[in-house]
Every structure is written in structure tokens, then in C-alpha cells.
Amino acid sequence: MTVSRRTVLATAAGAVATGASSTPAAAVDVGTTPAPTLRKLRAAADYAIEKLHAVAPSVTAFPVGTKFEKWVYSQNGDWVGGFWPGTLWMAWLYSKDEAFRTRALASAQKLAPRQYDTGTHDLGFLFYPSWVTAWRLTGDEAWRAGALRAADSLIQRYNPRGRFIRAWGTLNDEKNAGRVIIDTMMNLDLLAFASGRTGDPKYLDIAVEHAKTTRRVFPRPDGSTPHVYDFDPDSGTPVGPNTVQGYSPTSCWSRGQAWGLYGFTTMYRRTGNRDFLATARELADFAVGALTPDHVPVWDYRAPQQPHDIKDASAGAITACGLLDLAAATGRQVYREVALRLLTALSETCLTRNSARAEAVVARCTRHRPNEDGIEISLPYADYYLLEGILRVLRPQDVDRAIDLSSVTASRA
Ligand code: GLY
């Protein structure tokens, strides 16, 4: 690490209720947004609020994806349970409609049993946009305590021999014990949060070790990544790249690439480790170079029919958020320009505007192409990251209040 542990912990602690952060990345000036772009993004956010206002009263559990345009639900949240409360928090920040805040709290509360779940790596996805955000926006310590318990559950999955957090399977299940996936980069911020709140470095240390392992084995020389990398769980020895949701071990699943570039940017902000920044930029540069002119990512950048293959708008929304963060962290306007093009493309070509029946905001997402499961449907993380991305442009201070955009690196500039 290039900054002191004390600085990292102080910054990772974030700020409660007031949302005041020491050095919000959102404050880094990376240029203005053209007025026509702002108009389009405001129109998309207004549409999202309208749709959420109409649909939220009938949502009783956690949306996992749509079938015939209607949400299909999980009762326990699966891996996506953080996104519905997260979307409601974003909707509340944008609209100030108190009904969204009330629903966000009620929905987040339903995730309570999952804080003890040691059977998944997805605890950051589950607890950051829901419980960490609830704590940051309300100051209620119960949310903070639950998020810390989730972090305690997550670190049970750390394999010290291979220096990675295993992705899938219960702790006593040998199957998948050596399986690491690029998605896990998005679960590390929960650990940074836990170290910040407790003063105990063990959580962030594990996050840093996992990120170092990921950057050692996942990125190829051209900046693309596989979805999976396997290790021998007993010796910790690397076995090789693989895939589950991508086309092949040598392809590049676009949502995985998005998780990676966003996750490495966050880890750079939390630690100041410039290796993480370099990896974030490599992954970002590959994704930017692989975008089609319509700026809606194909589901895998090396799918057989690309650039004309099936789309995944969720990858576009996540990529946009990661690029906006990277632009703010580096001051590089080019990342912001691509992010704005992505958000504009999603707003103009992927929204459900013409369907009163649709319950989601964003269409044209793909969940799991190799399983032929959820091809060009709606997914809750597309709605969440579209709103996060638009608010990163329109209301960066509000996004900072919700998810903590502060950076240990900005203070060193
Ligand atoms: N983290 C699983 C997915 O992105 O589908």
C-alpha cells in the first residue's frame, strides 16, 4: 500500500447521516456535461421514478429478473437482494418522495437473515447498496451492525493458501472450493467499510489480498478477463482460466469485465494502491475498445456473432458507473465521455418506455447466455446501476452520501 493504514481506515469509515466525506471523488473536476446529454439523463431518471412509483406498491419480495416483462421474485434475495432497496434509495435521493425511503427500509430489513450467510461471496452485493446505504442515510446503528456481521460472514470464505475469497458453494462443500470469479471484486468494498467502522484491519487486508490475487491471474495482456479462475484449494496453486457465464475460458463476458473495472477502481480509492488503478485502467481500456457503435455491450465481447450478438444493457450500466468513478479518480475526461455515451445509449435505446406492462426500467439485459437463461430480459442490477450512473452525473453529492465516493488518493494530490 502507498498510504498509511491509519489514513485508509479513517477514510474507509465514511461519514454517517450528514454524508460528508473527507475527499469525495465526485468533487474532482473532470469537465462539464453537455446540456443535451443532461436533458436526456434527466428524462431517463424521471421515467425511472415514474415506473418505480407505479410498480413499487406491488413489489413484495426481491426482483431477480423478468418473464414476459413482469418481475419474478426471490424471497431471500438470492444474490441480487441488495439492488431493490438500493434502487429505492436512489429513487428517494432523486425524487425526495418519502414513500421510496419507507419502502427501501422495509425491503432492506427483509435481508436480515442473510447477514449470517457464509455460503456465498455475494454479501457485498447484498449488503452494500441496502444496509450500508441505510446506515449512511439514516444513521441508525442497526444497519451498520448488520453490515459488519455480513463482512464477518464474508471473510470466512478466505483461503489463505491461495489468498482468495472463494466464490461459490457452502464452506464444507469441496466442489468449487478453488473457484474465483471476477464478480467478487464488487464484494470487497463491504470489507473496506468494515475495517473503516471497526478499526480492525483484518477485513481490508483480506480484500487487498484477494484483489492482488485477482490482478495477478485474471487480466490478459490485452486487458480482457475471463469470468472464472480456478485454483487448487489445498495448495493454493493456480490451475487456470475458466468460465460459467461467459462464452469460453478465452472470451470476455461483458458484465464480468464491468464488475472488474468498477471493483478495481473502488479498491484504488480505498487503498491508494496504484497497481489497482493500473488494472482498473487496463480493464476499462479493453471494454471501451470493445464497445459497438450503439454503446450497448454485447453479452460477451468475444461471442461468436459479435458485434451483432445478443446485448446486455446491465453491462453497459455497470461499465458507465465504473468509468465515471475512474474518471473522477484519475481526472481523465475520456472515461467520463464514454460513460456519458453509455448512459445516453441506455436511456435512448434500452428503456421500457413503450410498454405499460413492463415492470422494470431497463430492458435488453442478459442473465446467463450459456444456460439460455434470461436472454434480453430486465434485471434488477441494470435498473440500480442506471440510476446510480445518472445520479453520479446529476447529483454526485447524493451518490456520495449513499455509497461513499471518498478517496484516500485525492488527499495526496
Ligand atoms: N454476479 C453474477 C452476475 O453478474 O450475473
Short mmCIF file of N, CA and C in Angstrom, two decimals, residues 270-404:
data_model
loop_
_atom_site.label_atom_id
_atom_site.label_comp_id
_atom_site.label_asym_id
_atom_site.label_seq_id
_atom_site.Cartn_x
_atom_site.Cartn_y
_atom_site.Cartn_z
N ARG A 270 -10.01 3.09 -2.15
CA ARG A 270 -9.96 2.73 -0.72
C ARG A 270 -8.56 2.56 -0.18
N THR A 271 -7.59 2.28 -1.06
CA THR A 271 -6.25 1.95 -0.58
C THR A 271 -5.15 2.87 -1.12
N GLY A 272 -5.37 3.49 -2.26
CA GLY A 272 -4.30 4.26 -2.90
C GLY A 272 -3.28 3.39 -3.60
N ASN A 273 -3.55 2.09 -3.68
CA ASN A 273 -2.62 1.17 -4.35
C ASN A 273 -2.68 1.39 -5.87
N ARG A 274 -1.58 1.89 -6.42
CA ARG A 274 -1.60 2.26 -7.84
C ARG A 274 -1.63 1.04 -8.76
N ASP A 275 -1.26 -0.13 -8.26
CA ASP A 275 -1.42 -1.34 -9.08
C ASP A 275 -2.91 -1.57 -9.38
N PHE A 276 -3.75 -1.30 -8.38
CA PHE A 276 -5.19 -1.48 -8.60
C PHE A 276 -5.70 -0.47 -9.64
N LEU A 277 -5.17 0.73 -9.59
CA LEU A 277 -5.56 1.73 -10.59
C LEU A 277 -5.13 1.28 -11.99
N ALA A 278 -3.90 0.77 -12.08
CA ALA A 278 -3.40 0.32 -13.39
C ALA A 278 -4.29 -0.79 -13.94
N THR A 279 -4.69 -1.72 -13.07
CA THR A 279 -5.57 -2.81 -13.52
C THR A 279 -6.94 -2.27 -13.93
N ALA A 280 -7.47 -1.36 -13.14
CA ALA A 280 -8.77 -0.76 -13.49
C ALA A 280 -8.69 -0.14 -14.88
N ARG A 281 -7.60 0.55 -15.16
CA ARG A 281 -7.46 1.21 -16.47
C ARG A 281 -7.30 0.19 -17.60
N GLU A 282 -6.54 -0.87 -17.34
CA GLU A 282 -6.39 -1.91 -18.39
C GLU A 282 -7.75 -2.51 -18.75
N LEU A 283 -8.52 -2.84 -17.71
CA LEU A 283 -9.83 -3.45 -17.95
C LEU A 283 -10.77 -2.46 -18.64
N ALA A 284 -10.71 -1.21 -18.18
CA ALA A 284 -11.57 -0.17 -18.76
C ALA A 284 -11.20 0.04 -20.23
N ASP A 285 -9.91 0.12 -20.51
CA ASP A 285 -9.48 0.39 -21.90
C ASP A 285 -9.93 -0.74 -22.82
N PHE A 286 -9.86 -1.98 -22.33
CA PHE A 286 -10.34 -3.08 -23.18
C PHE A 286 -11.85 -2.94 -23.43
N ALA A 287 -12.62 -2.68 -22.36
CA ALA A 287 -14.09 -2.58 -22.51
C ALA A 287 -14.45 -1.43 -23.46
N VAL A 288 -13.79 -0.30 -23.30
CA VAL A 288 -14.09 0.86 -24.15
C VAL A 288 -13.80 0.50 -25.62
N GLY A 289 -12.67 -0.18 -25.85
CA GLY A 289 -12.30 -0.56 -27.21
C GLY A 289 -13.23 -1.60 -27.81
N ALA A 290 -13.91 -2.38 -26.96
CA ALA A 290 -14.77 -3.46 -27.45
C ALA A 290 -16.22 -3.01 -27.66
N LEU A 291 -16.53 -1.77 -27.29
CA LEU A 291 -17.92 -1.31 -27.43
C LEU A 291 -18.31 -1.18 -28.90
N THR A 292 -19.53 -1.54 -29.19
CA THR A 292 -20.06 -1.37 -30.54
C THR A 292 -20.54 0.09 -30.69
N PRO A 293 -20.72 0.59 -31.92
CA PRO A 293 -21.11 1.99 -32.09
C PRO A 293 -22.40 2.36 -31.37
N ASP A 294 -23.29 1.39 -31.15
CA ASP A 294 -24.55 1.72 -30.45
C ASP A 294 -24.37 1.85 -28.93
N HIS A 295 -23.18 1.52 -28.42
CA HIS A 295 -22.87 1.65 -26.99
C HIS A 295 -23.79 0.84 -26.08
N VAL A 296 -24.28 -0.28 -26.57
CA VAL A 296 -24.94 -1.27 -25.70
C VAL A 296 -24.11 -2.54 -25.82
N PRO A 297 -23.41 -2.95 -24.74
CA PRO A 297 -22.47 -4.07 -24.87
C PRO A 297 -23.13 -5.36 -25.32
N VAL A 298 -22.41 -6.11 -26.16
CA VAL A 298 -22.84 -7.48 -26.41
C VAL A 298 -22.57 -8.27 -25.12
N TRP A 299 -23.25 -9.37 -24.94
CA TRP A 299 -23.16 -10.10 -23.65
C TRP A 299 -21.75 -10.62 -23.39
N ASP A 300 -21.02 -10.94 -24.45
CA ASP A 300 -19.62 -11.36 -24.33
C ASP A 300 -18.88 -10.69 -25.48
N TYR A 301 -17.81 -9.97 -25.11
CA TYR A 301 -17.11 -9.20 -26.15
C TYR A 301 -16.46 -10.11 -27.20
N ARG A 302 -16.38 -11.42 -26.90
CA ARG A 302 -15.86 -12.36 -27.90
C ARG A 302 -16.90 -13.43 -28.26
N ALA A 303 -18.17 -13.10 -28.15
CA ALA A 303 -19.23 -14.04 -28.54
C ALA A 303 -19.14 -14.27 -30.05
N PRO A 304 -19.59 -15.43 -30.49
CA PRO A 304 -19.38 -15.79 -31.90
C PRO A 304 -19.93 -14.77 -32.90
N GLN A 305 -21.10 -14.20 -32.61
CA GLN A 305 -21.69 -13.27 -33.58
C GLN A 305 -21.39 -11.81 -33.26
N GLN A 306 -20.52 -11.56 -32.29
CA GLN A 306 -20.21 -10.16 -32.01
C GLN A 306 -19.55 -9.55 -33.24
N PRO A 307 -19.80 -8.30 -33.59
CA PRO A 307 -20.50 -7.29 -32.78
C PRO A 307 -22.03 -7.32 -32.90
N HIS A 308 -22.58 -8.39 -33.52
CA HIS A 308 -24.03 -8.42 -33.74
C HIS A 308 -24.71 -9.42 -32.81
N ASP A 309 -24.05 -9.79 -31.73
CA ASP A 309 -24.61 -10.82 -30.84
C ASP A 309 -25.62 -10.18 -29.86
N ILE A 310 -26.18 -11.03 -29.01
CA ILE A 310 -27.19 -10.61 -28.03
C ILE A 310 -26.61 -9.56 -27.08
N LYS A 311 -27.45 -8.62 -26.67
CA LYS A 311 -27.00 -7.50 -25.85
C LYS A 311 -27.15 -7.77 -24.36
N ASP A 312 -26.37 -7.02 -23.57
CA ASP A 312 -26.58 -7.00 -22.11
C ASP A 312 -26.46 -5.55 -21.64
N ALA A 313 -27.63 -4.89 -21.54
CA ALA A 313 -27.65 -3.49 -21.11
C ALA A 313 -27.13 -3.34 -19.67
N SER A 314 -27.26 -4.39 -18.84
CA SER A 314 -26.76 -4.27 -17.46
C SER A 314 -25.24 -4.05 -17.48
N ALA A 315 -24.54 -4.71 -18.41
CA ALA A 315 -23.09 -4.50 -18.51
C ALA A 315 -22.80 -3.05 -18.85
N GLY A 316 -23.65 -2.44 -19.68
CA GLY A 316 -23.46 -1.03 -20.04
C GLY A 316 -23.61 -0.12 -18.83
N ALA A 317 -24.64 -0.38 -18.00
CA ALA A 317 -24.88 0.48 -16.85
C ALA A 317 -23.75 0.36 -15.83
N ILE A 318 -23.28 -0.87 -15.59
CA ILE A 318 -22.19 -1.08 -14.62
C ILE A 318 -20.90 -0.45 -15.15
N THR A 319 -20.64 -0.66 -16.44
CA THR A 319 -19.44 -0.06 -17.05
C THR A 319 -19.47 1.46 -16.92
N ALA A 320 -20.64 2.05 -17.16
CA ALA A 320 -20.75 3.51 -17.07
C ALA A 320 -20.40 4.00 -15.66
N CYS A 321 -20.93 3.32 -14.64
CA CYS A 321 -20.62 3.72 -13.25
C CYS A 321 -19.12 3.60 -12.98
N GLY A 322 -18.54 2.48 -13.40
CA GLY A 322 -17.10 2.28 -13.18
C GLY A 322 -16.27 3.33 -13.89
N LEU A 323 -16.66 3.68 -15.12
CA LEU A 323 -15.89 4.68 -15.88
C LEU A 323 -16.03 6.07 -15.27
N LEU A 324 -17.22 6.40 -14.76
CA LEU A 324 -17.38 7.71 -14.10
C LEU A 324 -16.49 7.78 -12.86
N ASP A 325 -16.43 6.68 -12.13
CA ASP A 325 -15.59 6.63 -10.93
C ASP A 325 -14.11 6.74 -11.32
N LEU A 326 -13.74 6.05 -12.38
CA LEU A 326 -12.35 6.07 -12.85
C LEU A 326 -11.97 7.47 -13.35
N ALA A 327 -12.91 8.12 -14.03
CA ALA A 327 -12.65 9.50 -14.49
C ALA A 327 -12.42 10.41 -13.30
N ALA A 328 -13.27 10.25 -12.26
CA ALA A 328 -13.12 11.10 -11.08
C ALA A 328 -11.82 10.80 -10.35
N ALA A 329 -11.45 9.51 -10.31
CA ALA A 329 -10.23 9.13 -9.57
C ALA A 329 -8.96 9.55 -10.31
N THR A 330 -9.03 9.62 -11.64
CA THR A 330 -7.82 9.92 -12.42
C THR A 330 -7.84 11.32 -13.04
N GLY A 331 -9.02 11.95 -13.07
CA GLY A 331 -9.13 13.24 -13.77
C GLY A 331 -9.14 13.08 -15.28
N ARG A 332 -9.30 11.86 -15.78
CA ARG A 332 -9.27 11.63 -17.23
C ARG A 332 -10.66 11.75 -17.83
N GLN A 333 -10.84 12.82 -18.59
CA GLN A 333 -12.13 13.17 -19.18
C GLN A 333 -12.64 12.08 -20.12
N VAL A 334 -11.71 11.37 -20.79
CA VAL A 334 -12.14 10.41 -21.82
C VAL A 334 -13.03 9.32 -21.22
N TYR A 335 -12.73 8.88 -19.98
CA TYR A 335 -13.56 7.84 -19.37
C TYR A 335 -14.97 8.39 -19.12
N ARG A 336 -15.03 9.65 -18.72
CA ARG A 336 -16.34 10.26 -18.48
C ARG A 336 -17.14 10.38 -19.78
N GLU A 337 -16.45 10.74 -20.85
CA GLU A 337 -17.15 10.89 -22.13
C GLU A 337 -17.77 9.57 -22.58
N VAL A 338 -17.02 8.47 -22.43
CA VAL A 338 -17.57 7.16 -22.82
C VAL A 338 -18.74 6.80 -21.89
N ALA A 339 -18.58 7.08 -20.60
CA ALA A 339 -19.66 6.78 -19.65
C ALA A 339 -20.93 7.53 -20.03
N LEU A 340 -20.78 8.79 -20.41
CA LEU A 340 -21.97 9.57 -20.79
C LEU A 340 -22.60 9.00 -22.06
N ARG A 341 -21.77 8.53 -22.97
CA ARG A 341 -22.33 7.92 -24.19
C ARG A 341 -23.08 6.63 -23.84
N LEU A 342 -22.52 5.85 -22.91
CA LEU A 342 -23.20 4.61 -22.48
C LEU A 342 -24.55 4.94 -21.84
N LEU A 343 -24.55 5.88 -20.91
CA LEU A 343 -25.81 6.22 -20.21
C LEU A 343 -26.84 6.78 -21.19
N THR A 344 -26.37 7.58 -22.14
CA THR A 344 -27.28 8.14 -23.14
C THR A 344 -27.85 7.03 -24.02
N ALA A 345 -26.99 6.09 -24.43
CA ALA A 345 -27.46 4.99 -25.27
C ALA A 345 -28.49 4.14 -24.52
N LEU A 346 -28.20 3.85 -23.26
CA LEU A 346 -29.17 3.07 -22.47
C LEU A 346 -30.49 3.83 -22.38
N SER A 347 -30.38 5.12 -22.14
CA SER A 347 -31.59 5.94 -21.96
C SER A 347 -32.40 6.03 -23.25
N GLU A 348 -31.73 6.02 -24.37
CA GLU A 348 -32.44 6.21 -25.64
C GLU A 348 -32.89 4.90 -26.29
N THR A 349 -32.18 3.79 -25.99
CA THR A 349 -32.49 2.56 -26.75
C THR A 349 -32.84 1.35 -25.88
N CYS A 350 -32.77 1.48 -24.57
CA CYS A 350 -32.98 0.28 -23.73
C CYS A 350 -34.08 0.44 -22.69
N LEU A 351 -34.71 1.58 -22.60
CA LEU A 351 -35.74 1.73 -21.56
C LEU A 351 -37.06 1.11 -22.02
N THR A 352 -37.89 0.82 -21.03
CA THR A 352 -39.17 0.14 -21.29
C THR A 352 -40.29 1.13 -21.60
N ARG A 353 -39.90 2.33 -21.99
CA ARG A 353 -40.86 3.43 -22.18
C ARG A 353 -42.14 3.05 -22.92
N ASN A 354 -42.02 2.19 -23.92
CA ASN A 354 -43.19 1.93 -24.76
C ASN A 354 -44.04 0.77 -24.29
N SER A 355 -43.79 0.32 -23.07
CA SER A 355 -44.60 -0.78 -22.55
C SER A 355 -45.17 -0.45 -21.18
N ALA A 356 -46.46 -0.27 -21.14
CA ALA A 356 -47.11 -0.03 -19.85
C ALA A 356 -47.07 -1.30 -19.00
N ARG A 357 -46.92 -2.46 -19.68
CA ARG A 357 -46.91 -3.74 -18.97
C ARG A 357 -45.59 -3.98 -18.23
N ALA A 358 -44.51 -3.45 -18.76
CA ALA A 358 -43.18 -3.72 -18.20
C ALA A 358 -43.09 -3.20 -16.77
N GLU A 359 -42.47 -4.01 -15.90
CA GLU A 359 -42.31 -3.59 -14.51
C GLU A 359 -40.91 -3.04 -14.22
N ALA A 360 -39.97 -3.30 -15.09
CA ALA A 360 -38.61 -2.78 -14.89
C ALA A 360 -38.42 -1.49 -15.67
N VAL A 361 -37.28 -0.85 -15.44
CA VAL A 361 -36.95 0.40 -16.15
C VAL A 361 -36.13 0.09 -17.40
N VAL A 362 -35.16 -0.83 -17.26
CA VAL A 362 -34.22 -1.13 -18.35
C VAL A 362 -34.56 -2.50 -18.94
N ALA A 363 -34.55 -2.58 -20.24
CA ALA A 363 -34.75 -3.86 -20.95
C ALA A 363 -33.43 -4.27 -21.60
N ARG A 364 -33.43 -5.33 -22.37
CA ARG A 364 -32.30 -5.76 -23.20
C ARG A 364 -31.08 -6.23 -22.39
N CYS A 365 -31.34 -6.89 -21.26
CA CYS A 365 -30.25 -7.44 -20.45
C CYS A 365 -30.21 -8.96 -20.62
N THR A 366 -29.04 -9.53 -20.38
CA THR A 366 -28.90 -10.99 -20.48
C THR A 366 -28.29 -11.54 -19.21
N ARG A 367 -28.99 -12.52 -18.60
CA ARG A 367 -28.55 -13.03 -17.30
C ARG A 367 -27.47 -14.09 -17.46
N HIS A 368 -27.75 -15.14 -18.22
CA HIS A 368 -26.83 -16.28 -18.28
C HIS A 368 -26.97 -16.93 -19.65
N ARG A 369 -26.25 -16.40 -20.62
CA ARG A 369 -26.39 -16.85 -22.01
C ARG A 369 -26.05 -18.34 -22.19
N PRO A 370 -24.95 -18.86 -21.61
CA PRO A 370 -24.64 -20.28 -21.84
C PRO A 370 -25.75 -21.22 -21.35
N ASN A 371 -26.46 -20.83 -20.30
CA ASN A 371 -27.58 -21.65 -19.80
C ASN A 371 -28.88 -21.36 -20.55
N GLU A 372 -28.82 -20.44 -21.51
CA GLU A 372 -30.02 -19.97 -22.18
C GLU A 372 -31.07 -19.55 -21.16
N ASP A 373 -30.61 -18.81 -20.16
CA ASP A 373 -31.45 -18.37 -19.05
C ASP A 373 -31.48 -16.84 -19.02
N GLY A 374 -32.59 -16.28 -19.43
CA GLY A 374 -32.74 -14.83 -19.33
C GLY A 374 -32.02 -14.09 -20.44
N ILE A 375 -32.50 -14.27 -21.66
CA ILE A 375 -31.88 -13.60 -22.82
C ILE A 375 -32.68 -12.33 -23.11
N GLU A 376 -32.01 -11.21 -23.06
CA GLU A 376 -32.63 -9.90 -23.32
C GLU A 376 -33.92 -9.72 -22.50
N ILE A 377 -33.74 -9.84 -21.20
CA ILE A 377 -34.83 -9.58 -20.24
C ILE A 377 -34.49 -8.30 -19.47
N SER A 378 -35.19 -8.04 -18.37
CA SER A 378 -34.81 -6.97 -17.45
C SER A 378 -34.21 -7.59 -16.20
N LEU A 379 -33.25 -6.90 -15.62
CA LEU A 379 -32.54 -7.39 -14.44
C LEU A 379 -32.45 -6.27 -13.41
N PRO A 380 -32.57 -6.59 -12.11
CA PRO A 380 -32.63 -5.51 -11.11
C PRO A 380 -31.35 -4.70 -11.01
N TYR A 381 -30.22 -5.33 -11.36
CA TYR A 381 -28.96 -4.55 -11.27
C TYR A 381 -28.84 -3.57 -12.42
N ALA A 382 -29.50 -3.80 -13.54
CA ALA A 382 -29.49 -2.79 -14.61
C ALA A 382 -30.23 -1.54 -14.15
N ASP A 383 -31.38 -1.73 -13.52
CA ASP A 383 -32.12 -0.57 -13.02
C ASP A 383 -31.30 0.18 -11.96
N TYR A 384 -30.70 -0.61 -11.03
CA TYR A 384 -29.93 0.05 -9.96
C TYR A 384 -28.76 0.86 -10.54
N TYR A 385 -27.95 0.22 -11.41
CA TYR A 385 -26.74 0.93 -11.87
C TYR A 385 -27.08 2.02 -12.89
N LEU A 386 -28.20 1.90 -13.60
CA LEU A 386 -28.59 3.03 -14.46
C LEU A 386 -28.85 4.26 -13.58
N LEU A 387 -29.60 4.06 -12.49
CA LEU A 387 -29.90 5.20 -11.62
C LEU A 387 -28.64 5.71 -10.92
N GLU A 388 -27.80 4.76 -10.43
CA GLU A 388 -26.54 5.20 -9.80
C GLU A 388 -25.73 6.02 -10.79
N GLY A 389 -25.64 5.53 -12.03
CA GLY A 389 -24.82 6.23 -13.04
C GLY A 389 -25.37 7.61 -13.35
N ILE A 390 -26.69 7.70 -13.54
CA ILE A 390 -27.28 9.00 -13.86
C ILE A 390 -27.09 9.96 -12.69
N LEU A 391 -27.28 9.44 -11.48
CA LEU A 391 -27.09 10.32 -10.31
C LEU A 391 -25.62 10.68 -10.10
N ARG A 392 -24.70 9.81 -10.50
CA ARG A 392 -23.28 10.19 -10.43
C ARG A 392 -23.02 11.44 -11.27
N VAL A 393 -23.83 11.60 -12.36
CA VAL A 393 -23.68 12.78 -13.22
C VAL A 393 -24.49 13.96 -12.67
N LEU A 394 -25.76 13.71 -12.33
CA LEU A 394 -26.65 14.81 -11.96
C LEU A 394 -26.49 15.23 -10.50
N ARG A 395 -26.23 14.25 -9.61
CA ARG A 395 -26.23 14.52 -8.17
C ARG A 395 -25.09 13.78 -7.47
N PRO A 396 -23.84 14.06 -7.85
CA PRO A 396 -22.73 13.27 -7.28
C PRO A 396 -22.67 13.32 -5.75
N GLN A 397 -23.07 14.46 -5.18
CA GLN A 397 -23.01 14.53 -3.71
C GLN A 397 -24.01 13.57 -3.07
N ASP A 398 -25.15 13.37 -3.73
CA ASP A 398 -26.14 12.42 -3.20
C ASP A 398 -25.62 10.99 -3.29
N VAL A 399 -24.95 10.66 -4.41
CA VAL A 399 -24.39 9.31 -4.53
C VAL A 399 -23.30 9.10 -3.48
N ASP A 400 -22.53 10.14 -3.24
CA ASP A 400 -21.51 10.07 -2.18
C ASP A 400 -22.15 9.81 -0.82
N ARG A 401 -23.23 10.49 -0.54
CA ARG A 401 -23.94 10.25 0.73
C ARG A 401 -24.36 8.80 0.84
N ALA A 402 -24.81 8.22 -0.28
CA ALA A 402 -25.37 6.87 -0.25
C ALA A 402 -24.30 5.79 -0.18
N ILE A 403 -23.25 5.91 -1.01
CA ILE A 403 -22.33 4.77 -1.15
C ILE A 403 -20.87 5.12 -0.86
N ASP A 404 -20.58 6.40 -0.54
CA ASP A 404 -19.22 6.83 -0.17
C ASP A 404 -18.26 6.82 -1.35
#
